Every structure is written in C-alpha cells, then in structure tokens.
Amino acid sequence: MTPHPDYANTHDRAVAGRYEAREADWRNGAIVYQVIVDRFAPPNDPQAKRRLYPAPKHLRSWDESPDQGMFLPEYQVWSHEIDFWGGDLASLRGRLDHIQRLGADVVYLCPIHLAWTNHGYDALDYQQVRPEYGTRDDVVALADDLHGRCMRLVLDGVFNHMGRQSPAFQAALADPSAPTRTWFDFSDAYPGGARSWANATNLPELNLEDDGLRDYVYGGADSVVRSWLRDGADGWRLDVAFELGMSLLGEITAAAHAEKPGSLVLGEICNYPAEWFPELDGVLHFTLREILLRLADETIAAPHAQRMLTRLYADADYEHLLKSWIYLDNHDTARVANTIRDDAARRLATVLQFTLPGAVNLYYGTELGQRGGDDPESRAPMRWDRVTDGNPTLAWYRQLLDIRRSHRALRIGDLRWLVTERLIGFERYTDRIGDAVFVLANPSADTVGETVLLPDSKLMDSSGLIDQLTGRRHVSHRATVTIELPPHTAVVLVGDREPRHGYTPYKRVK
C-alpha cells in the first residue's frame, strides 16, 4: 500500500548508508552565498580602473546607490545596465573571511565572463573573464582559495542567449555564410532581425539544436562547461534553464558530471520542479519562495501552505530537493527586507528557509539587512560598514547559520509533516534520535495554542525539548507537545538527552 504523502518516509530510518552518503555529498543542504563581483567588495585602487569603463559606461562611487536609468536606443540597453562600482576578483578574495565566518559552503558568482553590461547576461565570450574583474587565472586563484577553506565555487552559465555585441552574433549578422550563422535564428519577423530572449533585442537566443554550438558550449572536451570545471569551478547555475528544456539540460548535466563527478548543475526553473530531475541536480526554488512569501504576508494560511508544501516535497525527487536552493531574494528580485516588511514575519520566513529540506541561497548583503526594491535597487554595493557585532540582522543570520551547522538533520535529514491545526509543523530526522529537529511556525497575526502530535517513535516520553532560537524548554508528553506561539514566531525544538544525575531515558535508544 502506498503511504499517504503527509506521512511518506516515516518508517524508513533503516536504509543503510543513506545519511552517510548524503553527508559526503557537498551539494546536499549546503549554504550558498551569492555574489555580484562588481558590487561585493570595493577595488583597492578605483582610479586605476577607470580606463576599463569607457563612455557610455560609468564608474560610480561605492557609497552611491543604483537607480532606474533611461533607455539608450543606440545601445539597446538601459543606462543603469552600464553603471559599475568596480568590484573585482581580487577584492572578493580579500573578503572571503566574512563569507567563511558565516559558515558558507559555496560561493556562487553571477556572470563573470566577458560581457558589455554590468549584469553580464549578454555574454560576448564565455571563455574569457571580463577585464573589469580580472583574468581567468584570477578565477583559478579564487577556486584554490575557496578549496583551501573547504568551500566550493559555482559559476553562472548563460547559455540560452548571448549579447548582440558578441563577435559570434556580429559575424553571423554581417555574413549569412559565417560559421556562427547557424547559432542564431534570423528572420525579418523578429524585432532586431533575430529571435531574442523575451524579445529583448540585445539578447539574441542561441540555437542549441546546432551541433557545432552544442560542442562549443558543453559537448566538446574544451567546451565552456567542461573547461571551467577543469579550471577549478565545482558547478554551474544555469540561467533561464526552464527555456532550455529537459533534454538539453540532461545533456549539459551529463557533460559536467563526466568532466567532474559530483559537480553541481542547478537550473533556474520557474516551473513546478517535479519533472526536472534527474536532468538537473537541483533547481532554484521559485515555487517554494512563492509559498514562503505568501505565508509571511498572510495571503496563504498555515494549513493551506502546509498542504502545498506537502505536495511539493512528495511530488519531486527528495534527493534532488536536498540539492535545490531555497532563496528569499536575489539579483532578480527586491530584497527580502522590502518584500516582507514586518520584522517578525521576515524572521519566520528565514527560519523556514533554514530548516526546510534544501540548500540555503543567501544573497550578499541580506545578512546585513540591506534594503532595495526591484532591479537595479536590489543590486546595491555591499554595506561593509554594517558588518559589526552590533548589527541585529547579522546576529540573527549568524544564529540561524550556527543552528543549521549544529544539526545534521537540517542539512541531510528526511522530512516528516506534523499533525497541526493552525500551525505549520514538520520534523527533520535521520536514523539517530539525537539528530531530530521539530519545527513549528505560526504565520498568523494571532497567538495560537495547540497540542501537536510528534510521530517519532524514538522520542522519549516526558523528555525535554529545547528551542534553539530562545533556549526555552518544552516537554513532550505521550508523543505530543502543547505549545503557544505568538504571532509570526517559530520554534526549532531539539530533544534534551543530557543525563541528569547520571540518568537518561535514552540509555538504550539512540
């Protein structure tokens, strides 16, 4: 009989080696720190870099904030797309201590390849690093630095489209017999004469059905995907992956794994994630983010949100969901301080981000409480003046990061939904009761009191449960806990197994 999805994976602790195998895979439950190199750390000598930003590009001061510009028809871009702040790979390497202190396992870089705009999603050459950032040797050095700190490097692969100014496109545009002509789809029916992503004429789409182009991007031994992995990268985040389609994504993933077994290929998938595995190792969790934001602003009530989450985690392959990135903000969205304006609701959303199955994707500056609306406001320079022990937002994120590091089940454990009425509740567990973590959250504007069933057979009766957020002690009784949660609060409960005067009921149950 197939188990009800609410209770799937309840009695399967005994699968030999499951958790050890997950723990050995760096992709599972990782902390991923996202960086825009231009905005992360100021350059050592900004004046010396000015020659790299010829007009109409503009190098701005680190204390300036980005703002909406005007459309420049002669360049087919907005003026804020060619404003720069001067960060580079050398300045990033000088600030790795901050990322490491947070406990990040992975540094993910927005595009670093040669491009014309600041965001880099208009590639000119995938094999070159943009000179404003440095050289390919600088990327190798960064990867070496990260590996020396037991961290990994993930790059942004923008293979759905290139920039209109790329030599490949310009050659194809000028000469119908050019070798790269078949890389693009030309027609007078298209704005700008070629099929472009979202009809943005600066971003002509690539015809990945072309054999030569596939060989260049990922198929050949010296392809873009494989050569960067050889140079030290550990994986790829694929831009607009949902438009590449499942078949091509499977080929890219296979090529990456052939070059570097255990590398990560993660897709920007706006769609429901269930059928995108195993063509991808993981997805950027758009659907999960949508649920969490709507939960935080009370447009979805807790019982409905839990039903949606239950369905999501039941439908999609769990091993791949452990590798998928849970994010609340990034370079394409307003910052979470803007999207969830209530402090308590925002903290609740971050508790769920850090405790649900998956890898946490933390956007630079979010840990400092940086604010910003939609692009370009969300891409402001890192506020290093806020990296202080007195910053309450940084203290909160450090606490969540410490909790996640300290509890194995939050990184690689299975998921079991708790029986609740008005709260969201779930358990993350492994084959050891000492790993079990129970999470209860009240996303409503009312105080909620409930008696909640804790369906874990190894949880000892009348044993203590310690909230990792506050240190407050709760007591389980006959596999239940009675709890009262104020509005927009959560508890992260872990069993107290410490002996008292030499006695513990866990002496024979581990």
Short mmCIF file of C-alpha atoms in Angstrom, two decimals:
data_model
loop_
_atom_site.label_atom_id
_atom_site.label_comp_id
_atom_site.label_asym_id
_atom_site.label_seq_id
_atom_site.Cartn_x
_atom_site.Cartn_y
_atom_site.Cartn_z
CA MET A 1 0.00 0.00 0.00
CA THR A 2 1.37 3.43 -0.95
CA PRO A 3 1.75 5.68 2.11
CA HIS A 4 -0.22 8.89 2.33
CA PRO A 5 2.11 11.72 1.17
CA ASP A 6 1.68 13.51 4.52
CA TYR A 7 3.44 10.61 6.21
CA ALA A 8 5.78 9.37 3.50
CA ASN A 9 9.26 8.31 4.64
CA THR A 10 8.04 7.86 8.24
CA HIS A 11 9.36 4.37 8.93
CA ASP A 12 12.44 4.16 6.71
CA ARG A 13 15.28 5.00 9.08
CA ALA A 14 16.97 1.68 8.40
CA VAL A 15 18.07 2.33 4.81
CA ALA A 16 21.74 1.51 5.22
CA GLY A 17 24.18 4.28 4.50
CA ARG A 18 21.59 6.80 3.29
CA TYR A 19 22.59 9.65 5.56
CA GLU A 20 26.30 8.99 5.34
CA ALA A 21 26.08 9.13 1.54
CA ARG A 22 24.14 12.39 1.68
CA GLU A 23 26.59 13.86 4.15
CA ALA A 24 29.52 13.01 1.88
CA ASP A 25 27.94 14.98 -0.98
CA TRP A 26 28.73 18.71 -0.62
CA ARG A 27 25.69 19.63 -2.71
CA ASN A 28 23.18 18.43 -0.11
CA GLY A 29 21.90 21.05 2.31
CA ALA A 30 24.69 23.48 1.52
CA ILE A 31 24.86 27.16 2.47
CA VAL A 32 25.29 29.05 -0.82
CA TYR A 33 26.46 32.68 -0.70
CA GLN A 34 25.64 34.64 -3.87
CA VAL A 35 27.91 37.45 -5.07
CA ILE A 36 27.80 40.05 -7.82
CA VAL A 37 31.53 40.65 -8.15
CA ASP A 38 31.12 44.27 -9.27
CA ARG A 39 29.11 45.10 -6.12
CA PHE A 40 30.65 42.93 -3.40
CA ALA A 41 33.97 44.49 -2.38
CA PRO A 42 35.45 47.84 -3.44
CA PRO A 43 38.61 47.73 -5.56
CA ASN A 44 41.93 48.59 -4.00
CA ASP A 45 42.53 51.46 -6.44
CA PRO A 46 39.30 52.67 -8.11
CA GLN A 47 41.06 55.43 -10.06
CA ALA A 48 43.40 52.95 -11.72
CA LYS A 49 40.38 51.06 -13.07
CA ARG A 50 38.60 53.99 -14.73
CA ARG A 51 40.08 53.18 -18.13
CA LEU A 52 38.13 49.89 -18.09
CA TYR A 53 34.82 51.76 -18.14
CA PRO A 54 34.84 53.95 -21.28
CA ALA A 55 31.78 56.03 -22.11
CA PRO A 56 28.90 55.42 -22.11
CA LYS A 57 29.84 53.20 -19.16
CA HIS A 58 30.11 54.94 -15.80
CA LEU A 59 32.17 54.00 -12.73
CA ARG A 60 30.31 55.14 -9.62
CA SER A 61 31.44 55.62 -6.01
CA TRP A 62 30.94 52.76 -3.57
CA ASP A 63 28.63 54.87 -1.38
CA GLU A 64 26.26 55.60 -4.29
CA SER A 65 23.07 53.58 -4.73
CA PRO A 66 21.85 52.29 -8.09
CA ASP A 67 18.73 53.87 -9.53
CA GLN A 68 16.49 53.37 -12.53
CA GLY A 69 18.05 54.84 -15.65
CA MET A 70 16.82 55.68 -19.12
CA PHE A 71 16.68 53.54 -22.22
CA LEU A 72 19.58 54.13 -24.61
CA PRO A 73 18.22 53.19 -28.05
CA GLU A 74 21.62 53.41 -29.74
CA TYR A 75 22.91 50.65 -27.42
CA GLN A 76 19.62 48.81 -26.81
CA VAL A 77 20.18 48.82 -23.03
CA TRP A 78 19.10 50.89 -20.04
CA SER A 79 21.65 53.31 -18.64
CA HIS A 80 21.64 51.55 -15.24
CA GLU A 81 22.85 48.41 -17.03
CA ILE A 82 26.16 50.12 -17.75
CA ASP A 83 26.78 51.68 -14.34
CA PHE A 84 29.63 49.98 -12.49
CA TRP A 85 31.07 50.06 -8.97
CA GLY A 86 34.47 48.48 -9.66
CA GLY A 87 34.49 45.31 -7.58
CA ASP A 88 36.76 42.59 -8.92
CA LEU A 89 38.02 39.10 -8.19
CA ALA A 90 40.99 40.37 -6.22
CA SER A 91 38.77 42.43 -3.89
CA LEU A 92 36.44 39.44 -3.49
CA ARG A 93 39.34 37.22 -2.47
CA GLY A 94 40.26 39.78 0.16
CA ARG A 95 36.83 39.47 1.81
CA LEU A 96 36.45 35.68 1.95
CA ASP A 97 36.85 35.70 5.73
CA HIS A 98 33.38 37.23 6.08
CA ILE A 99 31.80 34.55 3.90
CA GLN A 100 33.64 31.78 5.71
CA ARG A 101 32.70 33.13 9.12
CA LEU A 102 29.06 32.93 8.11
CA GLY A 103 29.60 29.23 7.50
CA ALA A 104 29.00 29.23 3.76
CA ASP A 105 29.91 26.07 1.86
CA VAL A 106 29.60 27.53 -1.63
CA VAL A 107 30.27 30.86 -3.31
CA TYR A 108 28.07 31.40 -6.35
CA LEU A 109 29.10 34.17 -8.73
CA CYS A 110 26.74 35.97 -11.07
CA PRO A 111 28.22 36.01 -14.61
CA ILE A 112 31.94 36.72 -14.77
CA HIS A 113 32.50 36.03 -18.48
CA LEU A 114 33.20 38.80 -20.97
CA ALA A 115 30.08 40.92 -21.40
CA TRP A 116 29.11 44.53 -22.07
CA THR A 117 26.53 45.25 -19.36
CA ASN A 118 27.19 45.16 -15.63
CA HIS A 119 24.95 42.13 -15.07
CA GLY A 120 26.75 40.02 -17.66
CA TYR A 121 23.73 38.21 -19.05
CA ASP A 122 24.70 39.46 -22.51
CA ALA A 123 27.79 37.30 -22.99
CA LEU A 124 30.39 38.33 -25.54
CA ASP A 125 32.72 35.36 -24.95
CA TYR A 126 32.11 32.58 -22.44
CA GLN A 127 35.76 31.57 -22.25
CA GLN A 128 37.09 34.99 -21.25
CA VAL A 129 36.71 36.79 -17.94
CA ARG A 130 35.62 40.40 -18.24
CA PRO A 131 38.71 42.59 -17.70
CA GLU A 132 36.93 44.70 -15.08
CA TYR A 133 37.02 41.57 -12.89
CA GLY A 134 40.45 40.23 -13.78
CA THR A 135 41.62 37.21 -15.72
CA ARG A 136 40.96 33.52 -15.94
CA ASP A 137 43.99 32.98 -13.74
CA ASP A 138 42.23 35.07 -11.07
CA VAL A 139 39.30 32.66 -11.19
CA VAL A 140 41.68 29.73 -10.77
CA ALA A 141 43.23 31.51 -7.78
CA LEU A 142 39.79 32.15 -6.27
CA ALA A 143 38.86 28.48 -6.66
CA ASP A 144 42.11 27.50 -4.97
CA ASP A 145 41.41 29.92 -2.11
CA LEU A 146 37.92 28.52 -1.64
CA HIS A 147 39.05 24.89 -1.79
CA GLY A 148 41.68 25.69 0.83
CA ARG A 149 38.82 26.84 3.06
CA CYS A 150 36.78 23.69 2.28
CA MET A 151 34.38 25.70 0.14
CA ARG A 152 33.22 25.35 -3.46
CA LEU A 153 32.78 27.65 -6.46
CA VAL A 154 29.67 27.73 -8.68
CA LEU A 155 29.54 29.83 -11.85
CA ASP A 156 26.60 31.26 -13.77
CA GLY A 157 26.03 29.63 -17.16
CA VAL A 158 24.06 31.86 -19.54
CA PHE A 159 23.57 29.51 -22.46
CA ASN A 160 20.07 30.41 -23.61
CA HIS A 161 21.26 33.63 -25.25
CA MET A 162 24.31 35.81 -25.89
CA GLY A 163 24.84 39.55 -26.26
CA ARG A 164 24.07 41.30 -29.51
CA GLN A 165 27.57 42.80 -29.49
CA SER A 166 29.24 39.38 -29.29
CA PRO A 167 31.67 38.63 -32.13
CA ALA A 168 29.74 35.43 -32.84
CA PHE A 169 26.48 37.31 -33.42
CA GLN A 170 28.01 40.24 -35.26
CA ALA A 171 29.80 37.90 -37.67
CA ALA A 172 26.58 35.96 -38.27
CA LEU A 173 24.61 39.18 -38.76
CA ALA A 174 27.07 40.51 -41.34
CA ASP A 175 27.62 37.31 -43.32
CA PRO A 176 24.99 34.60 -43.99
CA SER A 177 27.83 32.15 -44.66
CA ALA A 178 29.61 32.83 -41.33
CA PRO A 179 30.39 29.69 -39.27
CA THR A 180 28.28 31.04 -36.40
CA ARG A 181 25.25 31.86 -38.57
CA THR A 182 23.51 28.63 -37.51
CA TRP A 183 24.00 29.55 -33.84
CA PHE A 184 21.12 32.02 -34.17
CA ASP A 185 17.66 32.16 -35.72
CA PHE A 186 17.47 35.06 -38.17
CA SER A 187 14.22 36.34 -39.60
CA ASP A 188 12.76 39.70 -40.55
CA ALA A 189 9.74 38.70 -38.49
CA TYR A 190 11.75 39.14 -35.27
CA PRO A 191 12.44 42.52 -33.62
CA GLY A 192 16.08 43.30 -34.42
CA GLY A 193 16.20 40.60 -37.10
CA ALA A 194 16.89 37.61 -34.84
CA ARG A 195 14.96 35.67 -32.22
CA SER A 196 15.78 37.21 -28.85
CA TRP A 197 15.05 36.22 -25.27
CA ALA A 198 11.80 37.87 -24.14
CA ASN A 199 12.07 40.00 -27.33
CA ALA A 200 14.99 41.95 -25.80
CA THR A 201 16.95 42.68 -28.95
CA ASN A 202 20.24 42.93 -27.02
CA LEU A 203 19.92 39.22 -26.11
CA PRO A 204 19.70 37.05 -29.26
CA GLU A 205 18.81 33.48 -28.38
CA LEU A 206 21.14 30.61 -29.13
CA ASN A 207 20.07 27.75 -31.36
CA LEU A 208 21.30 24.92 -29.16
CA GLU A 209 19.95 22.41 -31.64
CA ASP A 210 23.04 23.23 -33.74
CA ASP A 211 25.70 20.53 -33.35
CA GLY A 212 28.64 22.92 -33.55
CA LEU A 213 27.20 25.23 -30.92
CA ARG A 214 26.45 22.34 -28.56
CA ASP A 215 30.03 21.15 -28.97
CA TYR A 216 31.29 24.65 -28.09
CA VAL A 217 29.05 25.11 -25.05
CA TYR A 218 29.18 21.70 -23.40
CA GLY A 219 29.81 18.75 -25.73
CA GLY A 220 33.48 19.04 -26.58
CA ALA A 221 36.45 18.33 -24.33
CA ASP A 222 37.40 22.01 -24.38
CA SER A 223 33.82 23.27 -24.18
CA VAL A 224 32.76 26.10 -21.91
CA VAL A 225 31.12 23.83 -19.34
CA ARG A 226 33.96 21.33 -19.13
CA SER A 227 36.95 23.69 -19.32
CA TRP A 228 35.77 25.90 -16.42
CA LEU A 229 35.24 22.80 -14.29
CA ARG A 230 38.82 21.76 -15.07
CA ASP A 231 39.99 25.22 -14.02
CA GLY A 232 38.53 24.75 -10.55
CA ALA A 233 34.82 25.55 -10.70
CA ASP A 234 32.65 22.96 -8.95
CA GLY A 235 29.37 23.55 -10.68
CA TRP A 236 27.03 25.64 -12.78
CA ARG A 237 23.83 27.55 -12.12
CA LEU A 238 22.06 27.66 -15.50
CA ASP A 239 20.22 30.86 -16.37
CA VAL A 240 16.59 30.57 -17.61
CA ALA A 241 17.05 26.81 -17.56
CA PHE A 242 13.32 26.17 -17.99
CA GLU A 243 13.61 27.52 -21.55
CA LEU A 244 16.48 25.17 -22.39
CA GLY A 245 14.17 22.19 -21.93
CA MET A 246 14.69 18.88 -20.21
CA SER A 247 16.58 17.06 -22.96
CA LEU A 248 19.32 19.68 -23.38
CA LEU A 249 19.61 20.13 -19.63
CA GLY A 250 20.19 16.41 -19.27
CA GLU A 251 23.00 16.61 -21.83
CA ILE A 252 24.65 19.55 -20.04
CA THR A 253 24.41 17.77 -16.69
CA ALA A 254 25.91 14.59 -18.15
CA ALA A 255 28.79 16.57 -19.67
CA ALA A 256 29.54 18.30 -16.36
CA HIS A 257 29.45 15.03 -14.43
CA ALA A 258 31.70 13.36 -16.99
CA GLU A 259 34.26 16.14 -16.56
CA LYS A 260 33.96 16.40 -12.77
CA PRO A 261 32.00 13.68 -10.98
CA GLY A 262 29.97 15.16 -8.15
CA SER A 263 29.79 18.62 -9.71
CA LEU A 264 26.56 20.58 -9.44
CA VAL A 265 24.26 21.54 -12.30
CA LEU A 266 21.41 23.63 -10.94
CA GLY A 267 18.71 25.20 -13.06
CA GLU A 268 16.80 28.45 -12.78
CA ILE A 269 13.40 26.74 -13.04
CA CYS A 270 10.33 28.94 -12.56
CA ASN A 271 8.10 25.93 -13.16
CA TYR A 272 6.92 23.29 -10.71
CA PRO A 273 10.08 21.26 -10.05
CA ALA A 274 8.76 17.69 -10.05
CA GLU A 275 9.73 16.54 -13.56
CA TRP A 276 13.06 18.38 -13.94
CA PHE A 277 15.06 15.61 -12.24
CA PRO A 278 17.43 13.87 -12.93
CA GLU A 279 18.10 16.16 -15.90
CA LEU A 280 19.25 18.64 -13.26
CA ASP A 281 20.89 18.03 -9.91
CA GLY A 282 18.74 20.73 -8.33
CA VAL A 283 16.60 23.76 -9.04
CA LEU A 284 16.38 27.31 -7.86
CA HIS A 285 13.22 27.04 -5.76
CA PHE A 286 10.82 29.60 -7.29
CA THR A 287 7.70 27.73 -6.15
CA LEU A 288 8.90 27.35 -2.59
CA ARG A 289 9.84 31.04 -2.41
CA GLU A 290 6.36 31.99 -3.61
CA ILE A 291 4.74 29.92 -0.86
CA LEU A 292 7.02 31.34 1.83
CA LEU A 293 6.43 34.96 0.80
CA ARG A 294 2.66 34.49 0.67
CA LEU A 295 2.76 32.73 4.01
CA ALA A 296 4.68 35.63 5.52
CA ASP A 297 2.24 38.25 4.27
CA GLU A 298 -0.74 36.09 5.35
CA THR A 299 -2.25 35.68 1.90
CA ILE A 300 -1.90 31.91 2.43
CA ALA A 301 -2.95 30.44 5.79
CA ALA A 302 -0.75 27.88 7.51
CA PRO A 303 -2.91 24.78 6.82
CA HIS A 304 -3.11 25.55 3.10
CA ALA A 305 0.60 26.34 2.91
CA GLN A 306 1.40 23.05 4.62
CA ARG A 307 -0.76 21.16 2.12
CA MET A 308 1.07 22.88 -0.74
CA LEU A 309 4.48 22.13 0.75
CA THR A 310 3.47 18.54 1.44
CA ARG A 311 2.50 18.08 -2.19
CA LEU A 312 5.69 19.73 -3.48
CA TYR A 313 8.02 17.57 -1.40
CA ALA A 314 6.04 14.42 -2.21
CA ASP A 315 5.99 15.02 -5.97
CA ALA A 316 9.63 15.91 -6.60
CA ASP A 317 12.57 13.58 -6.01
CA TYR A 318 13.76 14.21 -2.46
CA GLU A 319 17.44 13.57 -3.15
CA HIS A 320 17.41 16.36 -5.73
CA LEU A 321 15.39 18.68 -3.50
CA LEU A 322 18.18 18.43 -0.92
CA LYS A 323 20.45 19.96 -3.56
CA SER A 324 17.94 22.65 -4.62
CA TRP A 325 18.47 26.23 -3.50
CA ILE A 326 15.93 27.88 -1.19
CA TYR A 327 16.04 31.63 -1.64
CA LEU A 328 14.04 34.62 -0.42
CA ASP A 329 15.81 37.22 -2.54
CA ASN A 330 18.47 37.53 -5.22
CA HIS A 331 19.66 39.80 -8.02
CA ASP A 332 16.36 39.41 -9.91
CA THR A 333 14.04 40.30 -7.01
CA ALA A 334 13.52 43.03 -4.49
CA ARG A 335 15.41 42.34 -1.29
CA VAL A 336 13.55 40.41 1.38
CA ALA A 337 13.57 43.45 3.70
CA ASN A 338 11.37 45.08 1.06
CA THR A 339 9.16 42.14 0.15
CA ILE A 340 8.47 41.18 3.79
CA ARG A 341 8.38 44.48 5.64
CA ASP A 342 7.25 43.15 9.02
CA ASP A 343 10.34 42.16 11.03
CA ALA A 344 8.72 39.23 12.83
CA ALA A 345 7.17 37.82 9.63
CA ARG A 346 10.53 38.12 7.87
CA ARG A 347 12.28 36.27 10.68
CA LEU A 348 9.69 33.50 10.49
CA ALA A 349 10.27 33.15 6.74
CA THR A 350 14.02 32.86 7.30
CA VAL A 351 13.51 30.16 9.94
CA LEU A 352 11.62 28.11 7.35
CA GLN A 353 14.27 28.88 4.71
CA PHE A 354 16.94 27.46 7.02
CA THR A 355 15.02 24.39 8.23
CA LEU A 356 13.10 23.04 5.23
CA PRO A 357 14.93 20.47 3.07
CA GLY A 358 17.28 22.04 0.56
CA ALA A 359 20.33 24.28 0.29
CA VAL A 360 20.10 27.85 1.60
CA ASN A 361 20.82 30.51 -1.05
CA LEU A 362 21.86 33.71 0.76
CA TYR A 363 22.20 36.87 -1.35
CA TYR A 364 25.11 39.13 -0.43
CA GLY A 365 24.10 41.91 1.98
CA THR A 366 20.86 40.25 3.03
CA GLU A 367 22.61 39.08 6.19
CA LEU A 368 23.28 42.77 6.93
CA GLY A 369 19.68 43.89 6.47
CA GLN A 370 20.31 45.71 3.20
CA ARG A 371 17.18 47.04 1.55
CA GLY A 372 16.36 47.57 -2.11
CA GLY A 373 13.43 47.36 -4.48
CA ASP A 374 13.41 45.69 -7.87
CA ASP A 375 16.45 45.80 -10.16
CA PRO A 376 18.57 47.91 -10.10
CA GLU A 377 17.90 48.85 -6.44
CA SER A 378 18.44 45.28 -5.22
CA ARG A 379 21.98 45.27 -6.66
CA ALA A 380 23.47 47.98 -4.45
CA PRO A 381 27.08 47.68 -3.26
CA MET A 382 27.77 45.62 -0.15
CA ARG A 383 27.47 47.72 3.00
CA TRP A 384 30.67 46.74 4.79
CA ASP A 385 30.03 49.39 7.43
CA ARG A 386 27.21 47.15 8.67
CA VAL A 387 29.46 44.16 9.34
CA THR A 388 29.53 44.71 13.09
CA ASP A 389 28.66 42.63 16.12
CA GLY A 390 26.03 45.26 16.91
CA ASN A 391 24.03 44.58 13.74
CA PRO A 392 20.89 42.66 14.91
CA THR A 393 20.17 41.28 11.43
CA LEU A 394 23.68 39.88 11.13
CA ALA A 395 23.38 38.39 14.63
CA TRP A 396 20.10 36.72 13.60
CA TYR A 397 21.59 35.18 10.47
CA ARG A 398 24.64 34.01 12.37
CA GLN A 399 22.32 32.28 14.85
CA LEU A 400 20.40 30.53 12.08
CA LEU A 401 23.63 29.52 10.37
CA ASP A 402 25.01 28.13 13.63
CA ILE A 403 21.81 26.15 14.23
CA ARG A 404 21.96 24.68 10.75
CA ARG A 405 25.63 23.75 11.10
CA SER A 406 25.00 22.17 14.51
CA HIS A 407 22.11 19.93 13.46
CA ARG A 408 22.82 17.27 10.90
CA ALA A 409 19.16 16.58 10.11
CA LEU A 410 18.65 20.15 8.87
CA ARG A 411 21.27 19.53 6.20
CA ILE A 412 20.68 15.95 5.11
CA GLY A 413 17.71 14.60 7.07
CA ASP A 414 14.37 13.32 5.84
CA LEU A 415 11.11 15.22 6.24
CA ARG A 416 8.00 14.29 8.18
CA TRP A 417 4.99 16.59 8.49
CA LEU A 418 3.49 17.06 11.95
CA VAL A 419 -0.22 16.93 12.71
CA THR A 420 -1.27 20.52 13.34
CA GLU A 421 -4.41 22.63 13.06
CA ARG A 422 -3.32 26.26 12.65
CA LEU A 423 0.45 25.95 12.73
CA ILE A 424 2.97 24.73 10.19
CA GLY A 425 4.91 21.81 11.61
CA PHE A 426 7.48 19.32 10.43
CA GLU A 427 10.32 17.13 11.66
CA ARG A 428 13.73 16.74 10.05
CA TYR A 429 15.22 13.40 11.10
CA THR A 430 17.86 10.75 10.40
CA ASP A 431 18.45 7.28 11.82
CA ARG A 432 19.57 8.84 15.14
CA ILE A 433 17.12 10.39 17.60
CA GLY A 434 19.82 12.82 18.62
CA ASP A 435 19.59 14.42 15.16
CA ALA A 436 15.82 15.01 15.21
CA VAL A 437 14.61 18.61 14.89
CA PHE A 438 10.96 19.66 15.22
CA VAL A 439 9.89 22.97 13.66
CA LEU A 440 6.61 24.72 14.47
CA ALA A 441 5.69 28.11 13.00
CA ASN A 442 2.76 30.47 13.47
CA PRO A 443 2.50 32.75 10.43
CA SER A 444 -0.78 34.32 11.53
CA ALA A 445 -1.44 37.63 13.29
CA ASP A 446 -3.00 35.79 16.27
CA THR A 447 -1.45 33.90 19.16
CA VAL A 448 -2.03 30.19 18.55
CA GLY A 449 -2.03 27.44 21.18
CA GLU A 450 -2.08 23.81 20.06
CA THR A 451 -1.34 20.31 21.16
CA VAL A 452 0.76 18.82 18.38
CA LEU A 453 1.41 15.15 17.66
CA LEU A 454 5.13 14.30 17.40
CA PRO A 455 5.15 11.00 15.47
CA ASP A 456 8.71 9.92 16.27
CA SER A 457 8.90 6.54 17.98
CA LYS A 458 12.32 7.20 19.48
CA LEU A 459 11.30 10.43 21.24
CA MET A 460 11.13 9.50 24.92
CA ASP A 461 8.06 10.35 26.98
CA SER A 462 8.29 13.41 29.24
CA SER A 463 11.65 14.35 27.77
CA GLY A 464 12.63 17.95 27.31
CA LEU A 465 12.60 19.81 24.01
CA ILE A 466 14.88 22.85 23.82
CA ASP A 467 14.04 25.71 21.44
CA GLN A 468 17.26 26.50 19.60
CA LEU A 469 16.14 30.08 18.97
CA THR A 470 15.38 31.12 22.55
CA GLY A 471 16.72 28.35 24.80
CA ARG A 472 13.23 27.86 26.26
CA ARG A 473 12.39 24.35 27.46
CA HIS A 474 9.23 22.49 26.41
CA VAL A 475 8.16 18.99 27.48
CA SER A 476 6.86 16.19 25.28
CA HIS A 477 4.09 14.07 26.80
CA ARG A 478 2.84 10.84 25.25
CA ALA A 479 4.26 11.85 21.85
CA THR A 480 2.67 15.30 21.95
CA VAL A 481 3.75 18.81 22.85
CA THR A 482 1.45 21.61 23.91
CA ILE A 483 2.73 24.93 22.76
CA GLU A 484 1.62 28.55 22.45
CA LEU A 485 3.19 30.67 19.76
CA PRO A 486 2.77 34.46 19.47
CA PRO A 487 2.09 35.93 16.01
CA HIS A 488 4.80 35.40 13.37
CA THR A 489 7.04 33.27 15.58
CA ALA A 490 8.57 29.82 15.33
CA VAL A 491 10.34 27.27 17.48
CA VAL A 492 13.10 24.89 16.46
CA LEU A 493 12.93 22.08 19.01
CA VAL A 494 15.67 19.55 19.73
CA GLY A 495 15.43 16.78 22.30
CA ASP A 496 17.32 17.20 25.58
CA ARG A 497 19.23 13.94 26.02
CA GLU A 498 21.66 15.15 28.66
CA PRO A 499 21.79 12.82 31.70
CA ARG A 500 20.52 14.27 34.98
CA HIS A 501 22.38 12.89 37.99
CA GLY A 502 23.53 10.09 35.72
CA TYR A 503 20.04 9.19 34.47
CA THR A 504 18.66 9.43 30.93
CA PRO A 505 15.75 7.53 29.33
CA TYR A 506 17.80 7.42 26.13
CA LYS A 507 20.36 4.99 27.53
CA ARG A 508 19.27 2.21 25.16
CA VAL A 509 17.68 4.25 22.38
CA LYS A 510 19.98 6.20 20.08
#
